Short mmCIF file of C-alpha atoms in Angstrom, two decimals:
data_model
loop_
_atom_site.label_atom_id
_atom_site.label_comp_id
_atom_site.label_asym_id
_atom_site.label_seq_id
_atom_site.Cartn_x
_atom_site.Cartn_y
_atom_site.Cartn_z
CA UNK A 1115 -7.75 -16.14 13.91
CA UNK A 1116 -4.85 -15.02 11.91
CA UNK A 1117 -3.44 -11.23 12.08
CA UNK A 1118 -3.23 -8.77 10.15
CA UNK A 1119 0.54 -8.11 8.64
CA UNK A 1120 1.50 -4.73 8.39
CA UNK A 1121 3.55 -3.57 5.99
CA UNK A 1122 5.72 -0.02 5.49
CA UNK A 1123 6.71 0.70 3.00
CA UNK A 1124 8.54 4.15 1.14
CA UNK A 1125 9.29 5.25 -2.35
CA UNK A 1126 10.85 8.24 -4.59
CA UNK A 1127 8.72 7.09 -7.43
CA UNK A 1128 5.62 9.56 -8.37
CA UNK A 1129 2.79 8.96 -6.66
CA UNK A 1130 0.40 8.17 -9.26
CA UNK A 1131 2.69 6.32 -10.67
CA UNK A 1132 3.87 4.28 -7.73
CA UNK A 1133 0.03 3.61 -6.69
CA UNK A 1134 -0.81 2.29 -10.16
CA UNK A 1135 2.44 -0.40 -9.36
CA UNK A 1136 1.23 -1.41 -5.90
CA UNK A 1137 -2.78 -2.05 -7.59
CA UNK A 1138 -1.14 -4.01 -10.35
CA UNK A 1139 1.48 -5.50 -7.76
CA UNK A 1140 -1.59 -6.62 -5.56
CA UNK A 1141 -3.81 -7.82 -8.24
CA UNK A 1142 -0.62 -9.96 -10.12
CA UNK A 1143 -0.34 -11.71 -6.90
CA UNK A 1144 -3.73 -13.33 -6.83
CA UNK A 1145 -4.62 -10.48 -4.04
CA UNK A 1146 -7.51 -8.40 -4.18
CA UNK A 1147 -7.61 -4.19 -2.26
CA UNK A 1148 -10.07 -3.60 0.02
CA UNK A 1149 -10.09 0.17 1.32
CA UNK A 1150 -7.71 2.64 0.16
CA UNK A 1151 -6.61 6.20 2.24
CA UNK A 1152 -4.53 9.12 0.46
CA UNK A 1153 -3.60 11.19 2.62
CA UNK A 1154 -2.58 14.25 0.95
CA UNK A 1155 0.61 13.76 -1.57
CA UNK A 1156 2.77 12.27 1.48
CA UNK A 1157 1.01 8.51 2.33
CA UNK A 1158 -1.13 6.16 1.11
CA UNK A 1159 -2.76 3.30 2.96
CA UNK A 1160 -3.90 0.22 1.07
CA UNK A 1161 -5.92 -2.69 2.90
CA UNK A 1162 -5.69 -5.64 1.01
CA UNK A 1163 -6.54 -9.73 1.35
CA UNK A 1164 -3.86 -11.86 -0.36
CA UNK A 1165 -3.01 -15.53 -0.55
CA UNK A 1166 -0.52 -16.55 2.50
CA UNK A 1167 1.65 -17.79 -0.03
CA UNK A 1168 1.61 -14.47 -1.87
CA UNK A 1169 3.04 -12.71 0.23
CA UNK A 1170 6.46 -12.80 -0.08
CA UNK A 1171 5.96 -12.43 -4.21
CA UNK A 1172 4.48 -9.09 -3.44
CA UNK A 1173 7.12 -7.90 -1.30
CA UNK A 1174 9.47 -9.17 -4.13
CA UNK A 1175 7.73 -7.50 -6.84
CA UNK A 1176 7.70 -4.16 -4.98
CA UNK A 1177 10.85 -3.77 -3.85
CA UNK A 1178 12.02 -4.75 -7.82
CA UNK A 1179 9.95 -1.67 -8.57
CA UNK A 1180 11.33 0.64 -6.52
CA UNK A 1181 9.61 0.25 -3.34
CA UNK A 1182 11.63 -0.08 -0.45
CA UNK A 1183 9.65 -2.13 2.00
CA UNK A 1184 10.56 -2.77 5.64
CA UNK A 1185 10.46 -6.81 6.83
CA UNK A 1186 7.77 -8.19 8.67
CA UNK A 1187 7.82 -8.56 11.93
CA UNK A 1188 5.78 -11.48 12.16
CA UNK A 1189 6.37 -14.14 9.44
CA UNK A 1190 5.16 -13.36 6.09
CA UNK A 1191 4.82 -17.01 4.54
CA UNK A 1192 2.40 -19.33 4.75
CA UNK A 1193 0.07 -21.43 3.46
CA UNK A 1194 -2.56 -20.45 0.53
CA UNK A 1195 -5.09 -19.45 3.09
CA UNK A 1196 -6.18 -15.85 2.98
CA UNK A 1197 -4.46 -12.70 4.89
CA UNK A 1198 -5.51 -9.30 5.50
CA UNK A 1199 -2.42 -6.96 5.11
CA UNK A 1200 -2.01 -3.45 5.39
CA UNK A 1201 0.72 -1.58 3.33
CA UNK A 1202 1.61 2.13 4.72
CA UNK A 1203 3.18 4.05 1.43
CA UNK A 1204 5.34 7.08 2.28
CA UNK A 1205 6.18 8.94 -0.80
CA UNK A 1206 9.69 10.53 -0.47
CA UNK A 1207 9.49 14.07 -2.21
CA UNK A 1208 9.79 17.72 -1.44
CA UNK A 1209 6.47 18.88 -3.08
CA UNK A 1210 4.27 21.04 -0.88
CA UNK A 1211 1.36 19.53 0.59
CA UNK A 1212 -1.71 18.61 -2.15
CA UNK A 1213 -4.44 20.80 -0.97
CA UNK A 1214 -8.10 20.50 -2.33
CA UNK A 1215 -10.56 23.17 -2.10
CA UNK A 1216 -13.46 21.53 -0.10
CA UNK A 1217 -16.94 23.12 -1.61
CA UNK A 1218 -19.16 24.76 0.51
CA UNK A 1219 -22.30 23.07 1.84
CA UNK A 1220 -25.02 25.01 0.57
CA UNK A 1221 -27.68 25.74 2.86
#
């Protein structure tokens, strides 16, 4: 049973902006997301399954773009066989929190 790698990752970019990159990041890699948390305007959490191989291509192609990722603590290579990873994406800014009115539940 392999891991899962975590990633962390932190940017200046904008936030749309920077999540677009990461998607297209992922998907250029061969890797495919599976869950995705925003968490206000401050983090984002992407799950994601990506080739062993992969992984240090994404890593690569994020940092090129701006995205400051930490290393691995456990060993990123490998062979082609799938990984789960998790990337934690900080967004650097001094914006004010994003808040969202919440509807009320009629009833």
């Amino acid at each position: 049973m392999t891991s899962i790698l975590m990633l962390t990752a932190a940017t200046r970019r904008e936030r749309n902006d920077a999540t677009s990159f990461v998607f297209d990041a992922i998907n250029a890699c061969g890797g495919w997301i599976e869950d995705v948390h925003m968490y206000s305007n401050k983090m984002t959490t992407v799950r994601l399954a990506l080739p062993g191989t992969a992984i240090e291509d994404l890593i690569g192609s994020l940092i090129d773009g701006g995205i400051a990722v930490d290393p691995p603590e456990a060993p990123a290579s490998g062979d082609d066989r799938e990984r789960r990873v998790t990337l934690q994406l900080t967004f650097l800014h001094d914006e004010p929190d994003l808040m969202r009115d919440i509807p009320a539940i009629p009833g």
